[in-house]
Each structure stands twice: as C-alpha cells, then as structure tokens.
PDB file of C-alpha atoms in Angstrom:
ATOM      1  CA  TYR B   1       4.176-102.820  16.743  1.00  0.00           C
ATOM      2  CA  GLN B   2       5.178-106.162  18.366  1.00  0.00           C
ATOM      3  CA  ALA B   3       3.368-105.778  21.879  1.00  0.00           C
ATOM      4  CA  VAL B   4       0.056-105.738  22.671  1.00  0.00           C
ATOM      5  CA  ASN B   5      -1.492-103.813  25.999  1.00  0.00           C
ATOM      6  CA  ARG B   6      -4.401-105.530  27.793  1.00  0.00           C
ATOM      7  CA  SER B   7      -6.619-104.293  30.512  1.00  0.00           C
ATOM      8  CA  ALA B   8      -7.602-107.169  32.171  1.00  0.00           C
ATOM      9  CA  TRP B   9      -6.929-110.909  32.206  1.00  0.00           C
ATOM     10  CA  ASN B  10      -8.358-112.355  29.191  1.00  0.00           C
ATOM     11  CA  ASN B  11      -8.392-108.685  27.245  1.00  0.00           C
ATOM     12  CA  PHE B  12      -6.808-108.879  24.495  1.00  0.00           C
ATOM     13  CA  THR B  13      -8.511-106.098  22.226  1.00  0.00           C
ATOM     14  CA  ASN B  14      -6.401-103.371  20.238  1.00  0.00           C
ATOM     15  CA  LYS B  15      -6.282-100.118  21.535  1.00  0.00           C
ATOM     16  CA  PRO B  16      -6.685 -97.407  18.294  1.00  0.00           C
ATOM     17  CA  TYR B  17      -3.933 -95.641  18.015  1.00  0.00           C
ATOM     18  CA  ALA B  18      -3.013 -92.558  15.985  1.00  0.00           C
ATOM     19  CA  LEU B  19       0.673 -91.381  14.574  1.00  0.00           C
ATOM     20  CA  LEU B  20       1.030 -88.124  14.890  1.00  0.00           C
ATOM     21  CA  ASN B  21       3.199 -85.382  13.270  1.00  0.00           C
ATOM     22  CA  PHE B  22       3.933 -81.440  15.041  1.00  0.00           C
ATOM     23  CA  LYS B  23       3.105 -78.493  13.490  1.00  0.00           C
ATOM     24  CA  PRO B  24       5.831 -75.756  13.388  1.00  0.00           C
ATOM     25  CA  ILE B  25       4.481 -73.423  15.515  1.00  0.00           C
ATOM     26  CA  ILE B  26       5.722 -69.619  15.602  1.00  0.00           C
ATOM     27  CA  ASP B  27       5.917 -67.475  18.829  1.00  0.00           C
ATOM     28  CA  SER B  28       6.774 -64.296  17.371  1.00  0.00           C
ATOM     29  CA  LEU B  29       8.510 -62.179  15.176  1.00  0.00           C
ATOM     30  CA  GLU B  30      12.277 -60.453  16.299  1.00  0.00           C
ATOM     31  CA  GLY B  31      12.340 -57.073  14.465  1.00  0.00           C
ATOM     32  CA  PRO B  32      10.828 -53.001  15.308  1.00  0.00           C
ATOM     33  CA  ASN B  33       7.777 -52.337  16.038  1.00  0.00           C
ATOM     34  CA  LEU B  34       7.953 -49.011  14.972  1.00  0.00           C
ATOM     35  CA  LEU B  35       9.641 -48.560  11.270  1.00  0.00           C
ATOM     36  CA  CYS B  36      10.540 -45.194   9.340  1.00  0.00           C
ATOM     37  CA  LYS B  37       9.396 -44.818   5.923  1.00  0.00           C
ATOM     38  CA  LEU B  38      11.373 -46.113   3.091  1.00  0.00           C
ATOM     39  CA  THR B  39      14.214 -47.651   5.688  1.00  0.00           C
ATOM     40  CA  SER B  40      14.882 -51.361   5.043  1.00  0.00           C
ATOM     41  CA  GLU B  41      14.453 -53.174   8.324  1.00  0.00           C
ATOM     42  CA  ASN B  42      15.283 -57.045   9.286  1.00  0.00           C
ATOM     43  CA  TYR B  43      12.746 -59.417  10.690  1.00  0.00           C
ATOM     44  CA  LEU B  44      13.506 -62.587  11.779  1.00  0.00           C
ATOM     45  CA  ALA B  45      11.054 -65.900  12.449  1.00  0.00           C
ATOM     46  CA  VAL B  46      11.555 -66.870  15.982  1.00  0.00           C
ATOM     47  CA  THR B  47      11.237 -70.208  16.221  1.00  0.00           C
ATOM     48  CA  ASP B  48      12.713 -73.992  16.151  1.00  0.00           C
ATOM     49  CA  ASN B  49      14.877 -73.682  12.824  1.00  0.00           C
ATOM     50  CA  GLN B  50      14.531 -76.750  10.223  1.00  0.00           C
ATOM     51  CA  THR B  51      16.547 -77.402   7.173  1.00  0.00           C
ATOM     52  CA  SER B  52      12.779 -78.672   6.087  1.00  0.00           C
ATOM     53  CA  TYR B  53      10.772 -75.847   6.527  1.00  0.00           C
ATOM     54  CA  ILE B  54       9.754 -73.382   3.987  1.00  0.00           C
ATOM     55  CA  TYR B  55       8.786 -69.518   5.086  1.00  0.00           C
ATOM     56  CA  SER B  56       5.812 -68.200   3.542  1.00  0.00           C
ATOM     57  CA  TRP B  57       5.935 -64.845   4.193  1.00  0.00           C
ATOM     58  CA  SER B  58       3.698 -61.889   3.157  1.00  0.00           C
ATOM     59  CA  VAL B  59       2.637 -58.278   3.818  1.00  0.00           C
ATOM     60  CA  ALA B  60       0.484 -55.275   3.065  1.00  0.00           C
ATOM     61  CA  GLY B  61       1.842 -52.210   1.758  1.00  0.00           C
ATOM     62  CA  GLY B  62       5.093 -52.834   2.010  1.00  0.00           C
ATOM     63  CA  ASN B  63       7.677 -54.583   0.203  1.00  0.00           C
ATOM     64  CA  PHE B  64      10.721 -57.424   0.633  1.00  0.00           C
ATOM     65  CA  VAL B  65      14.294 -56.318   0.339  1.00  0.00           C
ATOM     66  CA  GLY B  66      16.047 -59.477  -1.472  1.00  0.00           C
ATOM     67  CA  ASP B  67      14.896 -62.895  -0.779  1.00  0.00           C
ATOM     68  CA  SER B  68      11.599 -64.052   0.994  1.00  0.00           C
ATOM     69  CA  THR B  69      11.632 -67.157   1.309  1.00  0.00           C
ATOM     70  CA  HIS B  70      14.526 -67.343   4.227  1.00  0.00           C
ATOM     71  CA  ALA B  71      13.922 -67.136   7.996  1.00  0.00           C
ATOM     72  CA  THR B  72      15.454 -63.860   7.687  1.00  0.00           C
ATOM     73  CA  VAL B  73      13.689 -61.080   5.604  1.00  0.00           C
ATOM     74  CA  ASN B  74      14.326 -56.850   5.211  1.00  0.00           C
ATOM     75  CA  LEU B  75      11.248 -55.033   5.079  1.00  0.00           C
ATOM     76  CA  MET B  76      10.528 -51.380   3.295  1.00  0.00           C
ATOM     77  CA  PHE B  77       7.582 -49.420   3.349  1.00  0.00           C
ATOM     78  CA  ALA B  78       6.645 -46.479   1.017  1.00  0.00           C
ATOM     79  CA  GLY B  79       3.667 -45.707   3.136  1.00  0.00           C
ATOM     80  CA  SER B  80       3.231 -44.864   6.615  1.00  0.00           C
ATOM     81  CA  GLY B  81       0.197 -46.132   9.183  1.00  0.00           C
ATOM     82  CA  THR B  82      -0.447 -49.658  10.613  1.00  0.00           C
ATOM     83  CA  LYS B  83       1.139 -52.240   8.429  1.00  0.00           C
ATOM     84  CA  ASN B  84       0.319 -55.924   9.160  1.00  0.00           C
ATOM     85  CA  VAL B  85       3.085 -58.652   8.095  1.00  0.00           C
ATOM     86  CA  TYR B  86       2.744 -62.189   7.797  1.00  0.00           C
ATOM     87  CA  LEU B  87       4.069 -65.488   8.106  1.00  0.00           C
ATOM     88  CA  THR B  88       3.127 -69.075   8.148  1.00  0.00           C
ATOM     89  CA  ILE B  89       5.888 -72.184   7.740  1.00  0.00           C
ATOM     90  CA  THR B  90       5.665 -75.492   6.408  1.00  0.00           C
ATOM     91  CA  ASP B  91       7.645 -78.880   7.223  1.00  0.00           C
ATOM     92  CA  THR B  92       8.512 -80.119   3.827  1.00  0.00           C
ATOM     93  CA  ALA B  93       9.557 -83.669   5.815  1.00  0.00           C
ATOM     94  CA  THR B  94       5.646 -84.069   7.247  1.00  0.00           C
ATOM     95  CA  GLY B  95       3.774 -81.840   5.240  1.00  0.00           C
ATOM     96  CA  CYS B  96       2.199 -79.584   8.217  1.00  0.00           C
ATOM     97  CA  SER B  97       1.994 -75.998   8.337  1.00  0.00           C
ATOM     98  CA  SER B  98       2.279 -73.523  11.134  1.00  0.00           C
ATOM     99  CA  SER B  99      -0.880 -70.933  11.680  1.00  0.00           C
ATOM    100  CA  THR B 100      -0.467 -67.608  10.209  1.00  0.00           C
ATOM    101  CA  PHE B 101       1.533 -65.459  12.881  1.00  0.00           C
ATOM    102  CA  THR B 102       0.608 -61.655  12.363  1.00  0.00           C
ATOM    103  CA  LYS B 103       3.220 -58.798  13.488  1.00  0.00           C
ATOM    104  CA  THR B 104       1.617 -55.377  13.420  1.00  0.00           C
ATOM    105  CA  ILE B 105       4.215 -52.870  12.210  1.00  0.00           C
ATOM    106  CA  SER B 106       3.700 -48.876  12.577  1.00  0.00           C
ATOM    107  CA  VAL B 107       5.532 -46.797   9.863  1.00  0.00           C
ATOM    108  CA  SER B 108       6.032 -43.185  10.721  1.00  0.00           C
ATOM    109  CA  PRO B 109       5.738 -40.748   8.414  1.00  0.00           C
ATOM    110  CA  GLY B 110       8.696 -39.360   8.570  1.00  0.00           C
ATOM    111  CA  GLN B 111       9.830 -36.404   7.927  1.00  0.00           C
ATOM    112  CA  LYS B 112      11.315 -33.885   4.705  1.00  0.00           C
ATOM    113  CA  ALA B 113      14.200 -32.348   4.563  1.00  0.00           C
ATOM    114  CA  GLY B 114      14.687 -29.168   2.752  1.00  0.00           C
ATOM    115  CA  PHE B 115      16.276 -25.565   2.949  1.00  0.00           C
ATOM    116  CA  GLY B 116      16.733 -22.691   1.431  1.00  0.00           C
ATOM    117  CA  ILE B 117      19.382 -20.160   1.158  1.00  0.00           C
ATOM    118  CA  SER B 118      19.162 -16.197   2.486  1.00  0.00           C
ATOM    119  CA  TYR B 119      21.153 -15.057  -0.273  1.00  0.00           C
ATOM    120  CA  LEU B 120      21.170 -15.273  -4.173  1.00  0.00           C
ATOM    121  CA  ASN B 121      24.594 -14.314  -4.493  1.00  0.00           C
ATOM    122  CA  LEU B 122      26.948 -15.716  -2.948  1.00  0.00           C
ATOM    123  CA  PHE B 123      30.724 -14.356  -2.448  1.00  0.00           C
ATOM    124  CA  GLU B 124      33.698 -14.929  -0.171  1.00  0.00           C
ATOM    125  CA  ASN B 125      33.797 -14.317   3.285  1.00  0.00           C
ATOM    126  CA  THR B 126      29.586 -13.370   2.822  1.00  0.00           C
ATOM    127  CA  PRO B 127      28.104 -14.569   5.799  1.00  0.00           C
ATOM    128  CA  ILE B 128      24.816 -16.794   4.606  1.00  0.00           C
ATOM    129  CA  THR B 129      21.711 -17.957   6.796  1.00  0.00           C
ATOM    130  CA  LEU B 130      20.589 -21.479   5.700  1.00  0.00           C
ATOM    131  CA  LEU B 131      16.851 -20.766   6.068  1.00  0.00           C
ATOM    132  CA  ASP B 132      15.175 -24.715   7.044  1.00  0.00           C
ATOM    133  CA  SER B 133      12.092 -25.525   4.964  1.00  0.00           C
ATOM    134  CA  SER B 134      11.640 -29.146   6.277  1.00  0.00           C
ATOM    135  CA  LYS B 135       8.360 -30.983   7.607  1.00  0.00           C
ATOM    136  CA  GLY B 136       8.258 -32.366  11.607  1.00  0.00           C
ATOM    137  CA  ALA B 137      12.156 -32.637  12.215  1.00  0.00           C
ATOM    138  CA  ILE B 138      12.755 -31.626  15.678  1.00  0.00           C
ATOM    139  CA  ALA B 139      16.554 -32.042  15.332  1.00  0.00           C
ATOM    140  CA  TRP B 140      18.866 -30.896  12.600  1.00  0.00           C
ATOM    141  CA  ALA B 141      22.469 -32.012  11.313  1.00  0.00           C
ATOM    142  CA  TRP B 142      24.327 -29.424   9.173  1.00  0.00           C
ATOM    143  CA  ASN B 143      27.251 -29.820   7.259  1.00  0.00           C
ATOM    144  CA  PHE B 144      28.435 -26.706   5.177  1.00  0.00           C
ATOM    145  CA  ASP B 145      31.649 -28.192   3.288  1.00  0.00           C
ATOM    146  CA  ASN B 146      33.951 -25.942   5.018  1.00  0.00           C
ATOM    147  CA  GLY B 147      35.012 -27.402   7.382  1.00  0.00           C
ATOM    148  CA  LEU B 148      32.233 -26.793   9.656  1.00  0.00           C
ATOM    149  CA  SER B 149      28.697 -27.848  10.691  1.00  0.00           C
ATOM    150  CA  SER B 150      26.060 -26.930  12.725  1.00  0.00           C
ATOM    151  CA  ASN B 151      23.138 -28.310  14.874  1.00  0.00           C
ATOM    152  CA  LEU B 152      20.763 -25.318  14.988  1.00  0.00           C
ATOM    153  CA  GLU B 153      17.629 -24.792  12.936  1.00  0.00           C
ATOM    154  CA  ASN B 154      18.769 -21.688  10.743  1.00  0.00           C
ATOM    155  CA  PRO B 155      22.470 -21.616  11.107  1.00  0.00           C
ATOM    156  CA  GLN B 156      25.046 -19.034   9.618  1.00  0.00           C
ATOM    157  CA  THR B 157      28.099 -20.138   7.573  1.00  0.00           C
ATOM    158  CA  ALA B 158      31.042 -18.416   5.263  1.00  0.00           C
ATOM    159  CA  TYR B 159      33.308 -19.094   2.684  1.00  0.00           C
ATOM    160  CA  SER B 160      36.877 -17.833   2.669  1.00  0.00           C
ATOM    161  CA  SER B 161      37.952 -19.231  -1.145  1.00  0.00           C
ATOM    162  CA  SER B 162      35.675 -19.337  -3.542  1.00  0.00           C
ATOM    163  CA  GLY B 163      34.423 -22.867  -5.804  1.00  0.00           C
ATOM    164  CA  VAL B 164      31.574 -24.764  -5.696  1.00  0.00           C
ATOM    165  CA  TYR B 165      30.560 -26.205  -1.719  1.00  0.00           C
ATOM    166  CA  ILE B 166      27.868 -28.685  -1.305  1.00  0.00           C
ATOM    167  CA  ILE B 167      25.362 -28.149   1.708  1.00  0.00           C
ATOM    168  CA  ARG B 168      24.240 -30.983   3.417  1.00  0.00           C
ATOM    169  CA  GLN B 169      21.294 -31.183   5.825  1.00  0.00           C
ATOM    170  CA  ILE B 170      19.917 -34.296   7.983  1.00  0.00           C
ATOM    171  CA  VAL B 171      16.399 -33.562   9.832  1.00  0.00           C
ATOM    172  CA  THR B 172      15.381 -35.883  12.237  1.00  0.00           C
ATOM    173  CA  ASP B 173      11.604 -36.589  13.586  1.00  0.00           C
ATOM    174  CA  LYS B 174       9.991 -37.660  17.050  1.00  0.00           C
ATOM    175  CA  ASN B 175      10.273 -40.726  16.284  1.00  0.00           C
ATOM    176  CA  GLY B 176      14.203 -41.105  15.107  1.00  0.00           C
ATOM    177  CA  CYS B 177      13.391 -41.347  11.634  1.00  0.00           C
ATOM    178  CA  GLN B 178      15.828 -39.385   9.326  1.00  0.00           C
ATOM    179  CA  ASP B 179      16.214 -37.369   6.088  1.00  0.00           C
ATOM    180  CA  SER B 180      18.757 -35.565   3.576  1.00  0.00           C
ATOM    181  CA  THR B 181      19.020 -33.244   0.968  1.00  0.00           C
ATOM    182  CA  ASN B 182      21.820 -31.656  -0.443  1.00  0.00           C
ATOM    183  CA  ARG B 183      22.027 -28.336  -2.246  1.00  0.00           C
ATOM    184  CA  THR B 184      25.324 -27.046  -4.105  1.00  0.00           C
ATOM    185  CA  LEU B 185      27.004 -23.528  -3.881  1.00  0.00           C
ATOM    186  CA  ASP B 186      28.721 -21.669  -6.489  1.00  0.00           C
ATOM    187  CA  ILE B 187      30.577 -19.186  -4.337  1.00  0.00           C
ATOM    188  CA  LYS B 188      32.352 -16.182  -6.643  1.00  0.00           C
ATOM    189  CA  CYS B 189      35.516 -14.745  -5.508  1.00  0.00           C
ATOM    190  CA  SER B 190      34.944 -10.622  -3.985  1.00  0.00           C
ATOM    191  CA  ILE B 191      36.039  -8.419  -6.170  1.00  0.00           C
ATOM    192  CA  LYS B 192      36.938  -5.039  -4.554  1.00  0.00           C
ATOM    193  CA  LEU B 193      36.601  -2.357  -7.489  1.00  0.00           C
ATOM    194  CA  PRO B 194      37.329   1.483  -6.945  1.00  0.00           C
ATOM    195  CA  ASN B 195      35.333   4.029  -7.536  1.00  0.00           C
ATOM    196  CA  VAL B 196      38.151   6.942  -8.308  1.00  0.00           C
ATOM    197  CA  PHE B 197      41.541   6.885  -8.421  1.00  0.00           C
ATOM    198  CA  THR B 198      43.819  10.199  -9.208  1.00  0.00           C
ATOM    199  CA  PRO B 199      47.176   9.799 -10.691  1.00  0.00           C
ATOM    200  CA  ASN B 200      48.796  12.919 -10.047  1.00  0.00           C
ATOM    201  CA  GLY B 201      52.252  11.543  -8.561  1.00  0.00           C
ATOM    202  CA  ASP B 202      51.177  12.667  -4.865  1.00  0.00           C
ATOM    203  CA  GLY B 203      51.231   9.059  -3.802  1.00  0.00           C
ATOM    204  CA  VAL B 204      47.956   9.053  -3.048  1.00  0.00           C
ATOM    205  CA  ASN B 205      45.181   6.897  -5.434  1.00  0.00           C
ATOM    206  CA  ASP B 206      47.886   7.097  -8.157  1.00  0.00           C
ATOM    207  CA  VAL B 207      46.990   3.570  -9.004  1.00  0.00           C
ATOM    208  CA  PHE B 208      43.825   1.814 -10.379  1.00  0.00           C
ATOM    209  CA  LEU B 209      44.013  -1.536  -8.903  1.00  0.00           C
ATOM    210  CA  ILE B 210      40.815  -3.733  -8.745  1.00  0.00           C
ATOM    211  CA  GLU B 211      41.592  -6.680  -6.030  1.00  0.00           C
ATOM    212  CA  GLY B 212      40.060 -10.190  -5.851  1.00  0.00           C
ATOM    213  CA  ILE B 213      39.488 -10.622  -9.676  1.00  0.00           C
ATOM    214  CA  CYS B 214      38.225 -14.382 -10.759  1.00  0.00           C
ATOM    215  CA  ILE B 215      36.606 -13.783 -14.021  1.00  0.00           C
ATOM    216  CA  PRO B 216      37.810 -14.933 -16.702  1.00  0.00           C
ATOM    217  CA  ASP B 217      36.629 -12.723 -19.366  1.00  0.00           C
ATOM    218  CA  TYR B 218      35.687  -9.223 -18.767  1.00  0.00           C
ATOM    219  CA  THR B 219      35.457  -4.687 -20.239  1.00  0.00           C
ATOM    220  CA  LEU B 220      36.267  -2.571 -18.424  1.00  0.00           C
ATOM    221  CA  GLU B 221      35.481   1.250 -19.139  1.00  0.00           C
ATOM    222  CA  ILE B 222      37.462   4.088 -17.031  1.00  0.00           C
ATOM    223  CA  LEU B 223      35.255   7.446 -17.278  1.00  0.00           C
ATOM    224  CA  ASP B 224      36.327  10.844 -16.007  1.00  0.00           C
ATOM    225  CA  ARG B 225      33.842  12.915 -13.647  1.00  0.00           C
ATOM    226  CA  TRP B 226      31.550  14.284 -16.284  1.00  0.00           C
ATOM    227  CA  GLY B 227      31.227  10.702 -17.883  1.00  0.00           C
ATOM    228  CA  LEU B 228      33.913  10.939 -20.502  1.00  0.00           C
ATOM    229  CA  LEU B 229      35.709   7.584 -21.806  1.00  0.00           C
ATOM    230  CA  VAL B 230      39.316   8.229 -20.498  1.00  0.00           C
TER     231      VAL B 230
END
C-alpha cells in the first residue's frame, strides 16, 4: 500500500484493515428429491465451479457409483426411507471451505416383480394365464417372446410352436420406480394320439397316425380291445 487516507488535517493515523478470501458458497444441489431403490441417480453441486475446488461428498445409507471427488456424483441406495446427502467444498487456492450443505432425499421402497403360471405342462396352442405376484405395483408390462405383449395384471397368451421362450415382466409402483423379472418356458409340441383304429380296408380309420410327435425316443405298444399286445 502506497497511500494513507487521513480523516482530518494533521491526522495521519493508519486505519486497520484485513485481507479477506471468499469461501465457496453452496446454494443448492441439483438432483431428484425422490429416488428409486437400487437405481443410480445423478447429483450436481450448484456453485461457481473452480479448478481449485475440492468436493467432499458423504451420504448416509447409500453408496457412490464411480468417483465422488467431482462436482457431479452418482448415488445409489439399497434401503428405502429418508436419506441425507452432504457436501463441503474447499478452495485449495485460499484454504477456505464452505459450510456443509445437506440435501434430504426420499428413497422409494419400490416393488418386487414376480409371477406364476397357471399350468405346469405347457403345450403348443394351449392358452396359459400368467398370475402376477408382484408387491406394490400399479402398472404392468409383459413381453411374451412370441410377438405379443400386454399391460394387464394377469394376462393370457399361447404359443403356436414348440421351443424355449422367455417371458419378461416389468412392474411400476406409484412413484414411477420399476422392477423386472424373467421366466423361461419350455413349450412342448402337441401330440395327437388316436385311441382306436380299424385296419379293415373300408377307408375309415385304416391307418394309425400319431401327429405332432417331437419326442426323440419313445416306445409305442398297441393293444387290442381285451388288452392283449398286438
């Protein structure tokens, strides 16, 4: 300082002064106030971001997904309820730190996807009913892996050919949180097995024909009306 102010003539008393450094100020945190359990969400520190800033995040009852030393972090919670996220910023250029900012978050308990099937034996062209057993759901989305889908709670479907299919259920709760589950179905071919034939040459039921057989190994026995092996 090369100048001194005087308050009156002949008064050259130096006035006291202090050198100040501004500390970072956190106004708010950008991010949702409601989270879905086990879903990663992004949070951003709303402040005048400087290259000299160090971000110190902490969270009660949750985990950081990835790096937690930047202005933006990803959080995930395994449990539900009210959770707090804390942030303090330190300016390495001045050594000044902000006050700790707290953001309160509600974590939805969510729902649990699940369903059963009305039949144990599944065959071609046989209607089956899917029985919802999810918890806390208000909306359902089904993919039957046969080109069809449904939004009903307990839908029906059928399969025109044998094979392995994967049914997927996605459920949504009142807060918009989702859960999903898959179930594999083994659809068997439909075998048409006649219980009688009359090979007498009259053109009616003269041939014993099994339709739709898809079993690689089998044994067939034909008996007469008295139960004797033909």
